[in-house]
């Protein structure tokens, strides 16, 4: 980490953060930081609590709903085929909206436009179950972020990732690019790769989305969190997915 | 298990009296790399300072730093050990470090403990209030000054 010492001369409020990106051969999932017990919990479907949501999502997949009275399966068929790799490339650029949508947003587009059902609230049981079920179909597949139309949103996400914010005046990058592997009050700082979402956190005792995780880090920085679904979250998601491109998906992962 | 970090960080406000919230910041003069004069015109209390430094909801220091605090199991490795800080730095230097470490190192990750300008998207409960009050800064400075082997 590059540190330059100035004497009290300048007030350095707007100084850009000097974070360096993690070389690709040093990237690692937070899985690597977990205890053998927690890893085993993730690895075994029978012990992975996230699988409860996956099973629930599978049931929802087949259930007709909305004014159209159609199920996801009516249009998409067998999810193990049709949804393979889909989570690995979300947020994906949406033609109509001219912006990226994340997996939860995509599901809600189908709910409202195809099923003619009301959108599910972010972090609601249904949307988590469906996204867990869909993301499960990408397990082991590399994260993909090659659509050039994502570029401006990746850049927006990057600038949010490297901007100081909150009362503690920290950037995401200062922890996740510059200090990964260090201990924050005994907790190892991970590289923040979104390989496992939605995932089961022992601390939450629940499954949660990537946006919930981002929100948690912002609260930790004493920064004002965005409302769920905000374009800033989508940009951050798009950026961290790009940053983790090529890394294998683990959903539904388990984290402490 | 260590309490997860965001819980630790976010709790701060609940543990501090709200009374001091809207009090304007005391003026201070930076001379070279130090603030020589006390922010409160009084000497801080090292005992209280120690309690602030080791309290992860108030001082937050041990999120990043380690130090000679055997009772504190979970300490940080993002910053230098605080052992002997009082031998390395004068009180005035420690005071500036606490007030606004970014004046010493523009890229620092150490939060500005006594600054409310130039911050972005501060969460409402923390808005327009420094991380520590002037009295708390003086207590911490007094404690750090005693840290000599």
Short mmCIF file of C-alpha atoms in Angstrom, two decimals:
data_model
loop_
_atom_site.label_atom_id
_atom_site.label_comp_id
_atom_site.label_asym_id
_atom_site.label_seq_id
_atom_site.Cartn_x
_atom_site.Cartn_y
_atom_site.Cartn_z
CA UNK A 1 0.00 0.00 0.00
CA UNK A 2 1.43 3.28 -1.06
CA UNK A 3 1.69 5.77 1.76
CA UNK A 4 3.00 9.28 1.38
CA UNK A 5 3.51 11.35 4.45
CA UNK A 6 2.70 15.00 4.29
CA UNK A 7 3.28 17.37 7.12
CA UNK A 8 0.31 19.36 8.21
CA UNK A 9 0.46 21.63 5.19
CA UNK A 10 -2.43 20.42 3.09
CA UNK A 11 -5.93 19.44 4.05
CA UNK A 12 -6.25 16.29 2.09
CA UNK A 13 -9.99 15.96 1.96
CA UNK A 14 -10.54 15.18 -1.69
CA UNK A 15 -7.43 13.12 -2.27
CA UNK A 16 -8.14 10.09 -4.45
CA UNK A 17 -7.56 6.76 -2.80
CA UNK A 18 -4.50 4.95 -4.08
CA UNK A 19 -5.88 1.47 -4.11
CA UNK A 20 -4.38 -1.14 -6.38
CA UNK A 21 -6.42 -3.89 -7.93
CA UNK A 22 -5.75 -7.43 -6.75
CA UNK A 23 -3.67 -9.38 -9.29
CA UNK A 24 -5.78 -12.17 -10.79
CA UNK A 25 -3.56 -14.97 -9.53
CA UNK A 26 -4.02 -13.69 -5.97
CA UNK A 27 -7.79 -13.54 -6.01
CA UNK A 28 -9.56 -15.75 -3.51
CA UNK A 29 -13.09 -16.40 -2.37
CA UNK A 30 -13.92 -15.75 1.29
CA UNK A 31 -14.44 -19.51 1.38
CA UNK A 32 -10.65 -19.76 1.77
CA UNK A 33 -10.87 -17.78 5.01
CA UNK A 34 -13.48 -20.01 6.61
CA UNK A 35 -13.00 -22.72 9.22
CA UNK A 36 -13.14 -26.36 8.06
CA UNK A 37 -16.52 -26.67 9.79
CA UNK A 38 -18.07 -23.77 7.92
CA UNK A 39 -16.61 -25.00 4.65
CA UNK A 40 -18.08 -28.43 5.21
CA UNK A 41 -21.43 -26.83 5.94
CA UNK A 42 -21.32 -25.09 2.55
CA UNK A 43 -20.03 -28.13 0.68
CA UNK A 44 -22.67 -30.60 1.81
CA UNK A 45 -26.13 -29.97 0.43
CA UNK A 46 -27.57 -31.79 3.41
CA UNK A 47 -25.93 -29.41 5.88
CA UNK A 48 -26.07 -26.19 3.84
CA UNK A 49 -28.97 -24.14 5.23
CA UNK A 50 -29.13 -22.23 1.93
CA UNK A 51 -30.54 -25.40 0.35
CA UNK A 52 -33.81 -24.81 2.20
CA UNK A 53 -34.28 -21.67 0.14
CA UNK A 54 -33.23 -23.50 -3.01
CA UNK A 55 -35.92 -26.12 -2.44
CA UNK A 56 -38.48 -23.46 -1.73
CA UNK A 57 -37.42 -21.68 -4.91
CA UNK A 58 -37.85 -24.87 -6.90
CA UNK A 59 -41.44 -25.14 -5.66
CA UNK A 60 -42.11 -21.49 -6.54
CA UNK A 61 -40.62 -22.04 -9.98
CA UNK A 62 -43.41 -24.46 -10.77
CA UNK A 63 -46.26 -22.51 -9.20
CA UNK A 64 -48.68 -20.57 -11.41
CA UNK A 65 -49.31 -17.08 -10.19
CA UNK A 66 -50.44 -13.60 -11.21
CA UNK A 67 -53.18 -12.55 -13.58
CA UNK A 68 -51.46 -14.52 -16.33
CA UNK A 69 -51.58 -17.60 -14.14
CA UNK A 70 -48.27 -18.78 -15.54
CA UNK A 71 -45.38 -20.37 -13.71
CA UNK A 72 -41.73 -19.65 -14.38
CA UNK A 73 -41.50 -23.23 -15.63
CA UNK A 74 -44.29 -22.64 -18.17
CA UNK A 75 -41.96 -20.35 -20.11
CA UNK A 76 -38.51 -21.42 -18.99
CA UNK A 77 -38.97 -25.15 -18.64
CA UNK A 78 -36.33 -27.11 -16.80
CA UNK A 79 -34.28 -24.63 -14.79
CA UNK A 80 -31.29 -26.95 -14.62
CA UNK A 81 -30.97 -26.29 -18.35
CA UNK A 82 -32.53 -22.88 -18.98
CA UNK A 83 -31.06 -21.13 -15.93
CA UNK A 84 -27.56 -22.59 -16.19
CA UNK A 85 -25.03 -19.75 -16.04
CA UNK A 86 -27.70 -17.06 -15.75
CA UNK A 87 -26.75 -15.93 -12.23
CA UNK A 88 -23.07 -15.98 -13.21
CA UNK A 89 -23.69 -13.22 -15.77
CA UNK A 90 -25.99 -10.98 -13.75
CA UNK A 91 -26.25 -8.02 -13.40
CA UNK A 92 -26.86 -8.20 -17.13
CA UNK A 93 -27.56 -5.36 -19.54
CA UNK A 94 -31.26 -4.93 -20.19
CA UNK A 95 -32.05 -3.73 -23.70
CA UNK A 96 -35.30 -2.08 -22.84
CA UNK A 97 -34.10 -0.24 -19.77
CA UNK A 98 -30.67 0.54 -21.21
CA UNK A 99 -29.07 -0.40 -17.89
CA UNK A 100 -27.98 -3.50 -15.99
CA UNK A 101 -30.48 -5.44 -13.89
CA UNK A 102 -29.43 -7.86 -11.19
CA UNK A 103 -30.93 -11.30 -10.75
CA UNK A 104 -33.53 -10.14 -8.22
CA UNK A 105 -34.51 -7.29 -10.53
CA UNK A 106 -34.73 -9.69 -13.48
CA UNK A 107 -37.03 -12.04 -11.57
CA UNK A 108 -39.29 -9.12 -10.70
CA UNK A 109 -39.43 -8.05 -14.35
CA UNK A 110 -40.76 -11.50 -15.21
CA UNK A 111 -43.17 -11.40 -12.28
CA UNK A 112 -44.65 -8.05 -13.27
CA UNK A 113 -44.45 -8.23 -17.07
CA UNK A 114 -44.89 -11.93 -17.75
CA UNK A 115 -46.87 -13.26 -14.82
CA UNK A 116 -48.75 -9.97 -14.25
CA UNK A 117 -48.10 -10.37 -10.54
CA UNK A 118 -46.96 -7.68 -8.10
CA UNK A 119 -43.18 -7.32 -7.70
CA UNK A 120 -41.72 -9.13 -4.69
CA UNK A 121 -40.02 -6.93 -2.13
CA UNK A 122 -36.24 -7.13 -2.08
CA UNK A 123 -35.03 -9.55 0.61
CA UNK A 124 -38.48 -11.12 0.84
CA UNK A 125 -38.57 -14.87 1.29
CA UNK A 126 -39.90 -15.48 -2.24
CA UNK A 127 -37.33 -13.48 -4.13
CA UNK A 128 -34.49 -14.96 -2.08
CA UNK A 129 -35.81 -18.47 -2.66
CA UNK A 130 -36.13 -17.97 -6.42
CA UNK A 131 -32.76 -16.28 -6.74
CA UNK A 132 -31.13 -19.04 -4.65
CA UNK A 133 -32.71 -21.67 -6.87
CA UNK A 134 -31.59 -19.92 -10.05
CA UNK A 135 -28.11 -19.15 -8.70
CA UNK A 136 -27.70 -22.79 -7.70
CA UNK A 137 -27.82 -23.64 -11.41
CA UNK A 138 -24.59 -21.65 -11.88
CA UNK A 139 -22.58 -23.47 -9.22
CA UNK A 140 -19.03 -23.97 -10.36
CA UNK A 141 -19.48 -21.81 -13.45
CA UNK A 142 -17.18 -18.83 -13.98
CA UNK A 143 -18.54 -15.35 -13.35
CA UNK A 144 -19.01 -13.65 -16.68
CA UNK A 145 -18.77 -9.93 -17.38
CA UNK A 146 -17.85 -9.35 -20.98
CA UNK A 147 -20.75 -7.25 -22.31
CA UNK A 148 -19.18 -3.94 -23.36
CA UNK A 149 -22.44 -2.14 -22.63
CA UNK A 150 -21.80 -2.76 -18.94
CA UNK A 151 -18.64 -0.68 -19.07
CA UNK A 152 -20.03 2.70 -17.90
CA UNK A 153 -21.80 0.96 -15.01
CA UNK A 154 -18.66 -0.91 -14.03
CA UNK A 155 -16.86 2.43 -13.99
CA UNK A 156 -19.58 3.99 -11.87
CA UNK A 157 -19.32 1.05 -9.47
CA UNK A 158 -15.57 1.40 -9.37
CA UNK A 159 -15.81 5.06 -8.45
CA UNK A 160 -18.25 4.21 -5.64
CA UNK A 161 -15.90 1.44 -4.49
CA UNK A 162 -12.98 3.84 -4.25
CA UNK A 163 -14.81 6.86 -2.80
CA UNK A 164 -14.45 7.76 0.84
CA UNK A 165 -17.75 7.76 2.64
CA UNK A 166 -19.36 7.74 6.04
CA UNK A 167 -18.26 9.16 9.36
CA UNK A 168 -15.22 6.88 9.32
CA UNK A 169 -14.19 8.27 5.92
CA UNK A 170 -13.21 4.88 4.49
CA UNK A 171 -13.42 3.44 0.98
CA UNK A 172 -14.45 -0.10 0.16
CA UNK A 173 -11.12 -0.54 -1.62
CA UNK A 174 -9.06 0.40 1.43
CA UNK A 175 -10.32 -2.72 3.13
CA UNK A 176 -10.93 -5.08 0.23
CA UNK A 177 -8.08 -4.19 -2.18
CA UNK A 178 -5.42 -2.88 0.20
CA UNK A 179 -5.97 -4.78 3.42
CA UNK A 180 -7.47 -8.14 2.53
CA UNK A 181 -5.99 -10.88 4.66
CA UNK A 182 -5.48 -8.47 7.57
CA UNK A 183 -7.55 -8.78 10.72
CA UNK A 184 -10.21 -6.26 11.59
CA UNK A 185 -10.71 -6.79 15.32
CA UNK A 186 -9.91 -10.45 14.80
CA UNK A 187 -12.03 -10.90 11.67
CA UNK A 188 -10.14 -11.57 8.44
CA UNK A 189 -10.84 -8.92 5.80
CA UNK A 190 -11.94 -10.72 2.64
CA UNK A 191 -11.43 -9.61 -0.95
CA UNK A 192 -15.19 -9.09 -1.34
CA UNK A 193 -15.85 -11.33 -4.32
CA UNK A 194 -19.58 -11.93 -4.81
CA UNK A 195 -19.17 -15.59 -5.70
CA UNK A 196 -21.68 -16.98 -3.22
CA UNK A 197 -24.82 -14.85 -3.35
CA UNK A 198 -27.47 -15.19 -2.27
CA UNK A 199 -25.81 -16.81 0.73
CA UNK A 200 -26.53 -18.01 4.22
CA UNK A 201 -24.80 -16.04 6.96
CA UNK A 202 -24.53 -17.57 10.37
CA UNK A 203 -24.68 -14.05 11.81
CA UNK A 204 -27.96 -13.31 10.00
CA UNK A 205 -29.29 -16.81 10.59
CA UNK A 206 -30.82 -16.32 7.18
CA UNK A 207 -30.15 -16.14 3.50
CA UNK A 208 -29.38 -12.67 2.18
CA UNK A 209 -28.61 -10.99 -1.10
CA UNK A 210 -25.45 -9.24 -2.23
CA UNK A 211 -27.21 -5.92 -1.70
CA UNK A 212 -27.81 -6.83 1.93
CA UNK A 213 -24.08 -7.49 2.29
CA UNK A 214 -23.16 -4.17 0.64
CA UNK A 215 -25.60 -2.42 2.94
CA UNK A 216 -23.94 -4.07 5.95
CA UNK A 217 -20.53 -2.79 4.94
CA UNK A 218 -21.91 0.71 4.44
CA UNK A 219 -23.46 0.64 7.90
CA UNK A 220 -20.08 -0.43 9.24
CA UNK A 221 -18.51 2.61 7.60
CA UNK A 222 -21.24 4.71 9.23
CA UNK A 223 -22.38 5.69 5.76
CA UNK A 224 -25.97 6.21 4.71
CA UNK A 225 -27.10 3.02 3.02
CA UNK A 226 -29.06 3.25 -0.25
CA UNK A 227 -32.57 1.93 -0.58
CA UNK A 228 -32.65 -1.63 -1.87
CA UNK A 229 -32.59 -1.72 -5.64
CA UNK A 230 -30.94 1.72 -5.94
CA UNK A 231 -28.84 2.27 -9.08
CA UNK A 232 -25.79 2.70 -6.86
CA UNK A 233 -26.15 -0.83 -5.54
CA UNK A 234 -26.62 -2.17 -9.06
CA UNK A 235 -23.46 -0.34 -10.13
CA UNK A 236 -21.53 -1.74 -7.16
CA UNK A 237 -22.84 -5.23 -7.92
CA UNK A 238 -21.88 -4.85 -11.57
CA UNK A 239 -18.40 -3.72 -10.55
CA UNK A 240 -17.71 -6.46 -8.01
CA UNK A 241 -18.98 -9.08 -10.44
CA UNK A 242 -16.61 -7.73 -13.10
CA UNK A 243 -13.81 -7.65 -10.54
CA UNK A 244 -14.47 -11.34 -9.84
CA UNK A 245 -14.89 -12.33 -13.50
CA UNK A 246 -13.72 -15.88 -14.11
CA UNK A 247 -14.08 -16.93 -10.47
CA UNK A 248 -16.40 -19.89 -9.89
CA UNK A 249 -19.90 -19.36 -8.47
CA UNK A 250 -20.62 -20.98 -5.08
CA UNK A 251 -24.27 -20.10 -4.50
CA UNK A 252 -25.78 -20.69 -2.09
CA UNK A 253 -22.58 -20.16 -0.07
CA UNK A 254 -22.28 -20.10 3.69
CA UNK A 255 -20.43 -17.33 5.51
CA UNK A 256 -19.78 -16.68 9.21
CA UNK B 1 -16.47 -15.73 18.00
CA UNK B 2 -15.59 -12.11 17.41
CA UNK B 3 -18.63 -9.91 16.99
CA UNK B 4 -18.89 -9.20 13.27
CA UNK B 5 -17.30 -5.90 12.44
CA UNK B 6 -20.21 -3.88 11.21
CA UNK B 7 -22.05 -4.52 14.42
CA UNK B 8 -19.06 -3.24 16.29
CA UNK B 9 -18.69 -0.12 14.21
CA UNK B 10 -22.31 0.78 13.92
CA UNK B 11 -23.06 0.61 17.60
CA UNK B 12 -21.00 3.65 18.49
CA UNK B 13 -23.74 6.19 18.64
CA UNK B 14 -25.92 4.26 21.02
CA UNK B 15 -23.17 4.23 23.58
CA UNK B 16 -22.53 7.95 23.65
CA UNK B 17 -24.56 10.65 25.27
CA UNK B 18 -26.60 12.45 22.66
CA UNK B 19 -26.14 15.67 24.62
CA UNK B 20 -22.79 16.46 23.09
CA UNK B 21 -24.13 15.94 19.59
CA UNK B 22 -24.76 19.39 18.30
CA UNK B 23 -22.00 21.15 20.21
CA UNK B 24 -19.83 23.00 17.68
CA UNK B 25 -16.26 21.76 17.30
CA UNK B 26 -13.69 23.62 19.38
CA UNK B 27 -11.21 25.65 17.35
CA UNK B 28 -7.59 24.46 17.29
CA UNK B 29 -4.31 25.48 15.72
CA UNK B 30 -2.10 23.10 13.81
CA UNK B 31 1.60 23.86 14.19
CA UNK B 32 3.77 21.72 11.95
CA UNK B 33 2.71 18.13 12.62
CA UNK B 34 1.07 18.85 15.96
CA UNK B 35 -1.78 20.53 17.81
CA UNK B 36 0.11 21.74 20.83
CA UNK B 37 -2.76 23.07 22.89
CA UNK B 38 -5.49 21.01 24.51
CA UNK B 39 -8.84 21.18 22.75
CA UNK B 40 -10.53 21.72 26.10
CA UNK B 41 -7.96 23.84 27.94
CA UNK B 42 -7.76 20.97 30.41
CA UNK B 43 -5.72 17.83 30.74
CA UNK B 44 -7.40 14.59 29.78
CA UNK B 45 -7.84 11.64 32.09
CA UNK B 46 -5.66 8.67 31.07
CA UNK B 47 -7.94 6.16 32.81
CA UNK B 48 -10.93 7.28 30.80
CA UNK B 49 -8.71 7.40 27.72
CA UNK B 50 -7.75 3.78 28.19
CA UNK B 51 -11.41 2.82 28.44
CA UNK B 52 -12.13 4.65 25.16
CA UNK B 53 -9.22 3.04 23.33
CA UNK B 54 -10.17 -0.47 24.41
CA UNK B 55 -13.89 0.01 23.81
CA UNK B 56 -14.62 -1.10 20.30
CA UNK B 57 -17.91 0.74 20.16
CA UNK B 58 -16.43 4.06 21.22
CA UNK B 59 -12.78 4.35 20.23
CA UNK B 60 -12.82 1.65 17.54
CA UNK B 61 -9.02 1.69 17.79
CA UNK B 62 -8.62 -2.07 18.23
CA UNK B 63 -10.48 -2.77 15.02
CA UNK B 64 -7.29 -1.70 13.27
CA UNK B 65 -4.61 -1.50 15.96
CA UNK B 66 -3.19 -3.91 18.44
CA UNK B 67 -1.71 -2.91 21.77
CA UNK B 68 -0.73 -4.06 25.26
CA UNK B 69 -4.29 -4.95 26.28
CA UNK B 70 -4.21 -8.61 27.27
CA UNK B 71 -7.92 -8.64 28.15
CA UNK B 72 -8.85 -7.69 24.59
CA UNK B 73 -8.90 -10.89 22.63
CA UNK B 74 -9.74 -9.52 19.23
CA UNK B 75 -7.34 -6.91 17.94
CA UNK B 76 -6.59 -5.56 14.50
CA UNK B 77 -3.62 -5.88 12.18
CA UNK B 78 -4.43 -3.01 9.80
CA UNK B 79 -2.33 -0.49 11.72
CA UNK B 80 0.82 -0.28 13.86
CA UNK B 81 0.87 -1.63 17.42
CA UNK B 82 0.10 1.16 19.87
CA UNK B 83 2.71 -0.05 22.34
CA UNK B 84 5.10 2.75 23.22
CA UNK B 85 3.15 5.36 21.23
CA UNK B 86 3.87 7.92 23.96
CA UNK B 87 7.59 7.44 23.50
CA UNK B 88 7.38 7.90 19.73
CA UNK B 89 5.17 10.96 19.65
CA UNK B 90 4.63 14.12 21.66
CA UNK B 91 1.18 14.92 23.04
CA UNK B 92 0.74 17.55 20.36
CA UNK B 93 1.58 15.07 17.61
CA UNK B 94 -0.79 12.53 19.08
CA UNK B 95 -3.52 15.18 19.26
CA UNK B 96 -3.25 16.03 15.56
CA UNK B 97 -3.15 12.32 14.72
CA UNK B 98 -6.39 11.85 16.63
CA UNK B 99 -8.13 14.99 15.36
CA UNK B 100 -7.47 14.32 11.68
CA UNK B 101 -4.87 11.74 10.68
CA UNK B 102 -5.40 12.63 7.02
CA UNK B 103 -3.41 15.81 7.62
CA UNK B 104 -0.38 13.60 8.24
CA UNK B 105 -1.08 11.04 5.53
CA UNK B 106 -3.58 11.88 2.84
CA UNK B 107 -4.25 8.20 2.12
CA UNK B 108 -4.64 7.09 5.70
CA UNK B 109 -7.38 4.69 6.69
CA UNK B 110 -7.40 6.05 10.24
CA UNK B 111 -10.73 7.87 10.65
CA UNK B 112 -10.72 11.58 11.41
CA UNK B 113 -11.91 11.56 15.00
CA UNK B 114 -12.55 15.29 15.31
CA UNK B 115 -13.62 16.54 11.91
CA UNK B 116 -17.07 16.94 10.44
CA UNK B 117 -16.37 18.68 7.13
CA UNK B 118 -15.40 17.02 3.87
CA UNK B 119 -17.19 13.75 4.70
CA UNK B 120 -19.68 12.15 2.32
CA UNK B 121 -22.91 10.20 2.84
CA UNK B 122 -22.54 10.13 6.60
CA UNK B 123 -25.39 8.07 8.10
CA UNK B 124 -27.98 10.34 9.75
CA UNK B 125 -27.26 9.39 13.39
CA UNK B 126 -23.61 10.34 12.92
CA UNK B 127 -24.09 13.44 10.82
CA UNK B 128 -22.47 16.66 12.02
CA UNK B 129 -20.88 14.95 14.99
CA UNK B 130 -17.27 13.96 15.37
CA UNK B 131 -16.42 10.35 16.19
CA UNK B 132 -15.14 11.48 19.59
CA UNK B 133 -15.86 14.64 21.60
CA UNK B 134 -13.09 17.12 22.48
CA UNK B 135 -13.03 15.71 26.02
CA UNK B 136 -12.69 12.19 24.73
CA UNK B 137 -9.86 13.22 22.39
CA UNK B 138 -8.02 14.73 25.35
CA UNK B 139 -8.58 11.58 27.42
CA UNK B 140 -7.19 9.42 24.62
CA UNK B 141 -4.20 11.72 24.10
CA UNK B 142 -3.48 11.65 27.84
CA UNK B 143 -3.64 7.86 27.82
CA UNK B 144 -1.47 7.43 24.71
CA UNK B 145 1.12 9.75 26.27
CA UNK B 146 1.42 7.31 29.19
CA UNK B 147 2.15 4.43 26.81
CA UNK B 148 5.89 4.01 27.32
CA UNK B 149 7.69 0.84 28.21
#
